[in-house]
CSV table of C-alpha atoms in Angstrom, one decimal:
chain,number,residue,atom,x,y,z
A,140,UNK,CA,-3.9,52.3,49.1
A,141,UNK,CA,-3.2,53.8,45.7
A,142,UNK,CA,-5.9,53.1,43.0
A,143,UNK,CA,-4.8,52.5,39.3
A,144,UNK,CA,-6.4,54.7,36.7
A,145,UNK,CA,-8.2,53.0,33.7
A,146,UNK,CA,-5.2,53.9,31.5
A,147,UNK,CA,-2.8,52.3,33.9
A,148,UNK,CA,-4.9,49.1,34.1
A,149,UNK,CA,-4.9,48.7,30.3
A,150,UNK,CA,-1.2,49.2,30.2
A,151,UNK,CA,-0.6,46.7,33.0
A,152,UNK,CA,-2.8,44.2,31.3
A,153,UNK,CA,-0.9,44.5,28.0
A,154,UNK,CA,2.4,44.0,29.8
A,155,UNK,CA,1.2,41.0,31.7
A,156,UNK,CA,-0.2,39.4,28.5
A,157,UNK,CA,3.2,40.0,26.7
A,158,UNK,CA,5.1,38.4,29.6
A,159,UNK,CA,2.7,35.4,29.7
A,160,UNK,CA,3.0,34.9,25.9
A,161,UNK,CA,6.8,35.1,25.9
A,162,UNK,CA,7.1,33.0,29.0
A,163,UNK,CA,4.6,30.4,27.9
A,164,UNK,CA,6.1,26.9,28.1
A,165,UNK,CA,7.2,25.6,24.8
A,166,UNK,CA,5.0,22.5,25.0
A,167,UNK,CA,1.9,24.7,25.4
A,168,UNK,CA,2.9,26.8,22.4
A,169,UNK,CA,3.5,23.7,20.4
A,170,UNK,CA,0.2,22.2,21.4
A,171,UNK,CA,-1.6,25.3,20.3
A,172,UNK,CA,0.1,25.2,16.9
A,173,UNK,CA,-0.8,21.6,16.5
A,174,UNK,CA,-4.4,22.3,17.2
A,175,UNK,CA,-4.3,24.4,14.0
A,176,UNK,CA,-2.4,21.8,11.9
A,177,UNK,CA,-3.6,18.6,10.4
A,178,UNK,CA,-0.8,16.2,11.1
A,179,UNK,CA,-0.4,13.2,8.8
A,180,UNK,CA,2.2,10.5,9.3
A,181,UNK,CA,3.8,8.4,6.5
A,182,UNK,CA,5.4,5.3,8.2
A,183,UNK,CA,7.7,4.1,5.5
A,184,UNK,CA,10.6,1.7,5.2
A,185,UNK,CA,13.6,3.9,4.7
A,186,UNK,CA,15.9,1.2,5.9
A,187,UNK,CA,15.7,-2.6,6.0
A,188,UNK,CA,14.7,-5.1,3.3
A,189,UNK,CA,12.0,-2.8,1.7
A,190,UNK,CA,14.1,0.4,1.8
A,191,UNK,CA,14.0,0.8,-2.0
A,192,UNK,CA,10.2,1.5,-1.7
A,193,UNK,CA,10.5,4.1,1.1
A,194,UNK,CA,11.4,7.2,-1.0
A,195,UNK,CA,8.8,6.2,-3.6
A,196,UNK,CA,6.0,5.9,-1.0
A,197,UNK,CA,7.1,9.3,0.4
A,198,UNK,CA,6.9,10.8,-3.1
A,199,UNK,CA,3.3,9.6,-3.6
A,200,UNK,CA,2.1,11.0,-0.3
A,201,UNK,CA,3.7,14.3,-0.9
A,202,UNK,CA,2.1,14.5,-4.4
A,203,UNK,CA,-1.4,14.1,-2.9
A,204,UNK,CA,-0.8,16.8,-0.2
A,205,UNK,CA,0.7,19.2,-2.8
A,206,UNK,CA,-2.4,18.7,-5.0
A,207,UNK,CA,-4.5,20.4,-2.3
A,208,UNK,CA,-1.9,23.1,-1.7
A,209,UNK,CA,-1.0,21.6,1.6
A,210,UNK,CA,-4.3,22.4,3.3
A,211,UNK,CA,-7.3,20.5,4.6
A,212,UNK,CA,-10.5,22.5,5.4
A,213,UNK,CA,-8.3,25.6,5.2
A,214,UNK,CA,-5.9,24.3,7.8
A,215,UNK,CA,-2.2,23.6,7.1
A,216,UNK,CA,-1.2,20.0,6.7
A,217,UNK,CA,1.9,19.0,8.5
A,218,UNK,CA,3.4,15.9,6.8
A,219,UNK,CA,5.9,13.9,8.8
A,220,UNK,CA,7.6,10.6,8.2
A,221,UNK,CA,9.1,7.9,10.4
A,222,UNK,CA,11.2,4.9,9.4
A,223,UNK,CA,9.4,1.6,9.9
A,224,UNK,CA,12.6,-0.4,9.2
A,225,UNK,CA,10.1,-3.2,8.2
A,226,UNK,CA,10.2,-4.2,11.9
A,227,UNK,CA,7.0,-4.3,13.9
A,228,UNK,CA,8.7,-3.0,17.1
A,229,UNK,CA,10.4,-0.1,15.5
A,230,UNK,CA,7.3,0.9,13.5
A,231,UNK,CA,4.9,0.8,16.5
A,232,UNK,CA,7.3,2.6,18.7
A,233,UNK,CA,7.7,5.5,16.2
A,234,UNK,CA,4.0,5.7,15.5
A,235,UNK,CA,3.3,6.0,19.2
A,236,UNK,CA,6.0,8.6,19.5
A,237,UNK,CA,4.6,10.6,16.6
A,238,UNK,CA,1.1,10.5,18.1
A,239,UNK,CA,2.4,11.8,21.4
A,240,UNK,CA,4.8,14.4,20.2
A,241,UNK,CA,3.1,15.6,17.0
A,242,UNK,CA,-0.6,15.0,17.6
A,243,UNK,CA,-0.9,12.7,14.6
A,244,UNK,CA,-4.5,11.9,13.6
A,245,UNK,CA,-3.9,10.1,10.3
A,246,UNK,CA,-1.4,7.4,9.5
A,247,UNK,CA,-0.6,6.0,6.0
A,248,UNK,CA,1.6,2.9,5.7
A,249,UNK,CA,3.8,1.0,6.2
A,250,UNK,CA,4.7,-1.4,3.4
A,251,UNK,CA,4.9,-4.8,5.0
A,252,UNK,CA,1.7,-6.7,5.9
A,253,UNK,CA,3.2,-8.1,9.1
A,254,UNK,CA,4.3,-4.6,10.3
A,255,UNK,CA,1.0,-3.1,9.2
A,256,UNK,CA,-1.0,-5.4,11.5
A,257,UNK,CA,1.1,-4.2,14.4
A,258,UNK,CA,0.6,-0.5,13.4
A,259,UNK,CA,-3.1,-1.2,13.1
A,260,UNK,CA,-3.3,-2.2,16.7
A,261,UNK,CA,-1.7,1.1,17.7
A,262,UNK,CA,-4.3,2.9,15.5
A,263,UNK,CA,-7.1,1.0,17.2
A,264,UNK,CA,-5.9,1.8,20.7
A,265,UNK,CA,-5.0,5.4,20.0
A,266,UNK,CA,-8.0,6.1,17.8
A,267,UNK,CA,-6.2,7.5,14.8
A,268,UNK,CA,-7.2,6.7,11.2
A,269,UNK,CA,-4.9,4.2,9.5
A,270,UNK,CA,-4.8,3.4,5.7
A,271,UNK,CA,-2.6,0.5,4.4
A,272,UNK,CA,-2.0,-1.2,1.1
A,273,UNK,CA,-0.8,-4.8,1.2
A,274,UNK,CA,-1.5,-8.5,0.6
A,275,UNK,CA,-2.7,-9.6,4.0
A,276,UNK,CA,-6.4,-10.6,4.4
A,277,UNK,CA,-6.3,-10.0,8.2
A,278,UNK,CA,-6.5,-6.2,8.2
A,279,UNK,CA,-10.0,-6.4,6.7
A,280,UNK,CA,-10.6,-9.9,8.1
A,281,UNK,CA,-10.1,-11.3,11.6
A,282,UNK,CA,-8.2,-8.3,12.8
A,283,UNK,CA,-10.5,-5.7,11.4
A,284,UNK,CA,-11.6,-2.6,13.4
A,285,UNK,CA,-13.1,0.8,12.7
A,286,UNK,CA,-9.8,2.8,12.5
A,287,UNK,CA,-7.9,0.7,9.8
A,288,UNK,CA,-8.6,0.6,6.1
A,289,UNK,CA,-7.2,-1.6,3.3
A,290,UNK,CA,-6.5,0.0,-0.1
A,291,UNK,CA,-5.1,-2.9,-2.0
A,292,UNK,CA,-7.4,-5.4,-3.6
A,293,UNK,CA,-8.4,-8.4,-1.5
A,294,UNK,CA,-5.9,-11.3,-2.0
A,295,UNK,CA,-8.9,-13.5,-2.8
A,296,UNK,CA,-9.9,-11.2,-5.7
A,297,UNK,CA,-6.3,-10.7,-6.8
A,298,UNK,CA,-5.5,-14.4,-6.8
A,299,UNK,CA,-8.6,-15.4,-8.8
A,300,UNK,CA,-8.0,-12.6,-11.3
A,301,UNK,CA,-4.5,-13.9,-12.0
A,302,UNK,CA,-5.2,-17.6,-12.0
A,303,UNK,CA,-8.5,-17.3,-14.1
A,304,UNK,CA,-7.0,-15.0,-16.7
A,305,UNK,CA,-3.7,-16.9,-17.0
A,306,UNK,CA,-5.5,-20.3,-17.4
A,307,UNK,CA,-7.9,-18.8,-20.0
A,308,UNK,CA,-4.8,-18.2,-22.1
A,309,UNK,CA,-2.9,-21.3,-21.1
A,310,UNK,CA,-5.4,-24.0,-20.3
A,311,UNK,CA,-2.8,-26.8,-20.4
A,312,UNK,CA,-0.5,-25.3,-17.9
A,313,UNK,CA,-1.8,-27.4,-15.0
A,314,UNK,CA,1.4,-28.1,-13.0
A,315,UNK,CA,2.3,-25.2,-10.7
A,316,UNK,CA,5.3,-24.8,-8.3
A,317,UNK,CA,5.2,-22.0,-5.7
A,318,UNK,CA,7.8,-19.8,-4.1
A,319,UNK,CA,6.2,-18.0,-1.1
A,320,UNK,CA,7.4,-15.2,1.1
A,321,UNK,CA,7.0,-16.7,4.6
A,322,UNK,CA,4.9,-14.1,6.4
A,323,UNK,CA,1.3,-13.0,6.4
A,324,UNK,CA,1.3,-11.5,2.8
A,325,UNK,CA,2.7,-14.7,1.3
A,326,UNK,CA,0.4,-16.9,3.4
A,327,UNK,CA,-2.8,-15.0,2.3
A,328,UNK,CA,-1.9,-15.0,-1.4
A,329,UNK,CA,-0.8,-18.7,-1.4
A,330,UNK,CA,-4.0,-19.7,0.3
A,331,UNK,CA,-6.2,-18.1,-2.4
A,332,UNK,CA,-4.0,-19.1,-5.3
A,333,UNK,CA,-4.6,-22.7,-4.3
A,334,UNK,CA,-8.3,-22.1,-3.9
A,335,UNK,CA,-8.5,-20.4,-7.3
A,336,UNK,CA,-6.6,-23.3,-8.8
A,337,UNK,CA,-9.2,-25.8,-7.8
A,338,UNK,CA,-11.7,-24.9,-10.5
A,339,UNK,CA,-9.0,-25.2,-13.2
A,340,UNK,CA,-7.8,-28.6,-11.9
A,341,UNK,CA,-4.3,-27.3,-11.1
A,342,UNK,CA,-1.8,-29.6,-9.5
A,343,UNK,CA,0.6,-27.9,-7.1
A,344,UNK,CA,3.7,-29.9,-7.4
A,345,UNK,CA,5.7,-28.1,-4.8
A,346,UNK,CA,5.9,-25.1,-2.4
A,347,UNK,CA,9.0,-23.5,-0.9
A,348,UNK,CA,8.6,-20.8,1.7
A,349,UNK,CA,11.4,-18.5,2.5
A,350,UNK,CA,11.9,-15.4,4.6
A,351,UNK,CA,11.9,-11.8,3.2
A,352,UNK,CA,15.5,-10.9,2.3
A,353,UNK,CA,16.7,-14.3,1.1
A,354,UNK,CA,19.4,-13.8,-1.5
A,355,UNK,CA,20.3,-17.3,-2.6
A,356,UNK,CA,17.8,-19.2,-4.8
A,357,UNK,CA,19.9,-21.6,-6.9
A,358,UNK,CA,18.9,-24.6,-4.7
A,359,UNK,CA,15.2,-24.0,-4.7
A,360,UNK,CA,15.2,-23.2,-8.4
A,361,UNK,CA,16.9,-26.6,-9.1
A,362,UNK,CA,14.4,-28.3,-6.8
A,363,UNK,CA,11.5,-26.6,-8.7
A,364,UNK,CA,12.9,-27.6,-12.1
A,365,UNK,CA,13.1,-31.2,-11.0
A,366,UNK,CA,9.4,-31.2,-10.4
A,367,UNK,CA,8.8,-30.3,-14.1
A,368,UNK,CA,6.2,-27.5,-13.6
A,369,UNK,CA,4.4,-25.7,-16.3
A,370,UNK,CA,4.4,-22.6,-14.2
A,371,UNK,CA,6.7,-21.2,-11.5
A,372,UNK,CA,4.5,-19.0,-9.3
A,373,UNK,CA,6.4,-16.4,-7.4
A,374,UNK,CA,4.5,-15.2,-4.4
A,375,UNK,CA,7.3,-12.7,-3.7
A,376,UNK,CA,8.2,-9.1,-4.2
A,377,UNK,CA,11.1,-6.5,-4.4
A,378,UNK,CA,14.6,-7.9,-4.5
A,379,UNK,CA,13.5,-11.5,-3.6
A,380,UNK,CA,11.4,-11.5,-6.8
A,381,UNK,CA,14.1,-10.0,-9.0
A,382,UNK,CA,16.6,-12.5,-7.9
A,383,UNK,CA,14.2,-15.4,-8.3
A,384,UNK,CA,13.4,-14.4,-11.9
A,385,UNK,CA,17.1,-14.0,-12.7
A,386,UNK,CA,18.0,-17.4,-11.2
A,387,UNK,CA,15.2,-19.1,-13.1
A,388,UNK,CA,16.7,-17.8,-16.3
A,389,UNK,CA,20.2,-18.6,-15.3
A,390,UNK,CA,19.2,-22.2,-14.6
A,391,UNK,CA,17.4,-22.4,-18.0
A,392,UNK,CA,14.0,-23.0,-16.4
A,393,UNK,CA,12.5,-19.8,-17.8
A,394,UNK,CA,11.3,-18.7,-20.3
A,395,UNK,CA,10.3,-22.2,-21.3
A,396,UNK,CA,8.3,-22.4,-18.0
A,397,UNK,CA,6.0,-19.4,-17.5
A,398,UNK,CA,6.8,-17.2,-14.5
A,399,UNK,CA,3.6,-15.9,-12.8
A,400,UNK,CA,3.8,-13.3,-10.0
A,401,UNK,CA,0.3,-13.0,-8.5
A,402,UNK,CA,1.1,-9.8,-6.5
A,403,UNK,CA,3.8,-7.5,-7.5
A,404,UNK,CA,5.0,-3.9,-7.6
A,405,UNK,CA,4.6,-3.5,-11.4
A,406,UNK,CA,6.9,-1.1,-13.1
A,407,UNK,CA,9.2,-0.7,-10.0
A,408,UNK,CA,10.2,-4.3,-10.3
A,409,UNK,CA,10.0,-4.7,-14.1
A,410,UNK,CA,12.4,-1.8,-14.6
A,411,UNK,CA,15.1,-3.9,-12.8
A,412,UNK,CA,14.8,-6.8,-15.3
A,413,UNK,CA,16.0,-6.7,-18.9
A,414,UNK,CA,13.9,-7.7,-21.9
A,415,UNK,CA,15.3,-11.2,-21.8
A,416,UNK,CA,14.3,-11.9,-18.2
A,417,UNK,CA,10.9,-10.3,-18.7
A,418,UNK,CA,10.1,-12.9,-21.4
A,419,UNK,CA,7.1,-15.1,-20.5
A,420,UNK,CA,6.6,-13.2,-17.3
A,421,UNK,CA,3.1,-12.4,-16.0
A,422,UNK,CA,2.3,-10.3,-13.0
A,423,UNK,CA,-0.6,-9.1,-11.0
A,424,UNK,CA,-0.5,-5.7,-9.3
A,425,UNK,CA,-2.6,-3.0,-7.6
A,426,UNK,CA,-1.4,-0.2,-9.8
A,427,UNK,CA,0.1,0.3,-13.3
A,428,UNK,CA,0.9,3.6,-14.8
A,429,UNK,CA,-1.0,3.2,-18.0
A,430,UNK,CA,-4.3,3.2,-16.1
A,431,UNK,CA,-6.5,5.7,-18.0
A,432,UNK,CA,-8.8,7.2,-15.4
A,433,UNK,CA,-8.7,11.0,-15.2
A,434,UNK,CA,-6.9,10.9,-11.8
A,435,UNK,CA,-4.4,8.3,-12.9
A,436,UNK,CA,-3.6,10.1,-16.2
A,437,UNK,CA,-2.9,13.4,-14.4
A,438,UNK,CA,-0.8,11.7,-11.7
A,439,UNK,CA,1.3,9.8,-14.2
A,440,UNK,CA,1.9,12.9,-16.4
A,441,UNK,CA,2.9,15.1,-13.5
A,442,UNK,CA,5.1,12.4,-11.8
A,443,UNK,CA,6.8,11.4,-15.1
A,444,UNK,CA,7.5,15.1,-15.9
A,445,UNK,CA,9.1,15.6,-12.4
A,446,UNK,CA,11.1,12.3,-12.1
A,447,UNK,CA,11.6,11.1,-15.6
A,448,UNK,CA,10.0,7.7,-15.0
A,449,UNK,CA,6.4,6.6,-14.6
A,450,UNK,CA,5.0,6.0,-11.1
A,451,UNK,CA,5.0,2.4,-9.8
A,452,UNK,CA,2.7,0.7,-7.4
A,453,UNK,CA,4.4,2.2,-4.3
A,454,UNK,CA,4.0,5.8,-5.3
A,455,UNK,CA,0.6,5.2,-6.7
A,456,UNK,CA,-0.7,3.5,-3.5
A,457,UNK,CA,0.5,6.2,-1.1
A,458,UNK,CA,-0.8,8.9,-3.4
A,459,UNK,CA,-4.3,7.3,-3.7
A,460,UNK,CA,-4.5,6.4,0.0
A,461,UNK,CA,-3.6,9.9,1.0
A,462,UNK,CA,-5.9,11.4,-1.6
A,463,UNK,CA,-8.9,9.3,-0.2
A,464,UNK,CA,-8.1,10.4,3.4
A,465,UNK,CA,-7.9,14.1,2.3
A,466,UNK,CA,-11.2,13.8,0.4
A,467,UNK,CA,-12.7,12.0,3.4
A,468,UNK,CA,-11.7,15.0,5.6
A,469,UNK,CA,-13.6,17.3,3.2
A,470,UNK,CA,-16.5,14.9,3.1
A,471,UNK,CA,-16.7,14.8,6.9
A,472,UNK,CA,-16.1,18.5,7.2
A,473,UNK,CA,-13.9,17.6,10.1
A,474,UNK,CA,-10.3,16.7,10.9
A,475,UNK,CA,-11.2,14.4,13.7
A,476,UNK,CA,-10.3,10.8,12.9
A,477,UNK,CA,-13.6,9.3,14.0
A,478,UNK,CA,-15.6,11.7,11.8
A,479,UNK,CA,-13.4,10.9,8.8
A,480,UNK,CA,-13.8,7.1,9.5
A,481,UNK,CA,-17.6,7.6,9.2
A,482,UNK,CA,-17.2,9.6,6.0
A,483,UNK,CA,-15.2,6.9,4.3
A,484,UNK,CA,-17.4,3.9,5.3
A,485,UNK,CA,-19.7,2.9,2.5
A,486,UNK,CA,-18.4,5.7,0.2
A,487,UNK,CA,-18.7,5.1,-3.5
A,488,UNK,CA,-16.5,7.4,-5.5
A,489,UNK,CA,-14.0,7.8,-8.4
A,490,UNK,CA,-10.3,7.9,-7.6
A,491,UNK,CA,-7.0,6.7,-9.1
A,492,UNK,CA,-8.3,3.1,-9.7
A,493,UNK,CA,-11.5,4.3,-11.2
A,494,UNK,CA,-14.6,3.2,-9.3
A,495,UNK,CA,-14.0,2.7,-5.6
A,496,UNK,CA,-16.3,1.4,-2.9
A,497,UNK,CA,-15.2,1.2,0.8
A,498,UNK,CA,-17.0,-1.7,2.3
A,499,UNK,CA,-18.4,-0.4,5.6
A,500,UNK,CA,-18.4,-3.9,7.1
A,501,UNK,CA,-14.7,-4.7,6.5
A,502,UNK,CA,-13.0,-1.5,5.4
A,503,UNK,CA,-11.8,-3.3,2.3
A,504,UNK,CA,-11.4,-0.8,-0.6
A,505,UNK,CA,-13.1,-2.6,-3.5
A,506,UNK,CA,-11.4,-1.5,-6.7
A,507,UNK,CA,-9.9,-2.9,-9.9
A,508,UNK,CA,-6.9,-5.3,-9.9
A,509,UNK,CA,-4.4,-5.5,-12.8
A,510,UNK,CA,-3.0,-8.6,-14.6
A,511,UNK,CA,-0.1,-7.8,-16.9
A,512,UNK,CA,1.8,-9.6,-19.6
A,513,UNK,CA,5.4,-8.4,-20.2
A,514,UNK,CA,6.1,-7.3,-23.7
A,515,UNK,CA,8.7,-8.7,-26.1
A,516,UNK,CA,11.4,-6.2,-27.2
A,517,UNK,CA,9.7,-5.6,-30.6
A,518,UNK,CA,6.4,-4.7,-28.9
A,519,UNK,CA,7.9,-2.0,-26.7
A,520,UNK,CA,7.2,1.6,-27.9
A,521,UNK,CA,9.6,3.3,-25.3
A,522,UNK,CA,12.0,2.2,-22.6
A,523,UNK,CA,9.3,2.1,-19.9
A,524,UNK,CA,6.8,0.1,-22.0
A,525,UNK,CA,7.3,-3.0,-20.0
A,526,UNK,CA,3.9,-4.7,-20.2
A,527,UNK,CA,0.3,-4.5,-21.3
A,528,UNK,CA,-2.8,-4.8,-19.1
A,529,UNK,CA,-4.5,-8.0,-20.3
A,530,UNK,CA,-7.2,-8.1,-17.6
A,531,UNK,CA,-8.7,-5.6,-15.1
A,532,UNK,CA,-11.4,-6.1,-12.6
A,533,UNK,CA,-12.7,-6.0,-9.1
A,534,UNK,CA,-14.4,-9.4,-9.0
A,535,UNK,CA,-14.8,-12.1,-7.8
A,536,UNK,CA,-15.5,-10.6,-4.4
A,537,UNK,CA,-14.5,-12.6,-1.4
A,538,UNK,CA,-17.5,-14.8,-0.3
A,539,UNK,CA,-18.9,-14.2,3.1
A,540,UNK,CA,-17.8,-17.6,4.4
A,541,UNK,CA,-14.1,-16.7,3.8
A,542,UNK,CA,-14.2,-13.3,5.5
A,543,UNK,CA,-13.4,-13.4,9.2
A,544,UNK,CA,-14.4,-9.8,9.9
A,545,UNK,CA,-17.7,-10.6,11.6
A,546,UNK,CA,-17.9,-7.4,13.7
A,547,UNK,CA,-15.8,-4.4,12.9
A,548,UNK,CA,-16.6,-2.9,16.3
A,549,UNK,CA,-17.2,0.7,17.5
A,550,UNK,CA,-15.3,3.9,17.5
């Protein structure tokens, strides 16, 4: 038997290592690369009824990642997107696929409350961190769990902010008629608008519920006008809201009757209305670009410089959610989802909305909500000066008896 010299052994080892590396199956090489990356998924509506918001949400998330030079704890961030289509089946299937193929640990989105609840169930089962911004109370209520967080204000807080501040300015406007998007977002906001109205003695003279994507509103506007309301309350968003406002003006109901939108997208929607159709329009929103916190001012300045328009609610929400997750990674000193969950729970900090507290019992992000009055043409200082913030606040908080998150569970 011929024995190898030490030199020959070293050479043979080097050759073997080279062969093994070059011949390593692609899935193993990919897995090793993913171990070094922090993979974040934006599940956004690039098609479907909310498709206008998809690119804006994508922009906001990219901004937050670019702010940290694309790294978390020194590791590269891999940002990927998938189209939710605003369909629960499509969204959950694509989130599952991204977790399996890309090793996703952090999911931001989508943009529909109904779809978000389905995605939240995937996050719970697959143990990935999920942050969402929307009007459903269920994510931080009866369907709460340790892996999902809610960025938007509670619909209880938002509804009371809007009703209380509008009635303070219009104490005689007691007759309200509601248009409601017929899914979980609309149901939650409608529920709390009616509860908030009780202390002001409001009379709800009619409610029409309609599916997202409805495009014909002449019949329901005529029906609302026949009820002689003081306020037409539009629990709707995106194109549904835009078309409702236009039809109310075409019919002659507005601006004589105030239009109140308890939960909207702010400048993204207001930009699609002219000064005439913005007259006597009041809207609540989770984000408005004139917010003057240090984080908000910097974001608005950078965004406006790049795109020529101020950021709306969609870009702001995805930016702030991503920013909080990235800061949570730093706070946890870990890229593991469970560790970041623990770091976020109970955290009091300053971010885009100003003071932020993440309730550890419900994962509701407690932050300010905005109530806006649209400006008259002579009040506008520039083309994007759509409205003024007339009220801002994070109270009243939802009372314990209303919250159905009795046990948020374990990791």
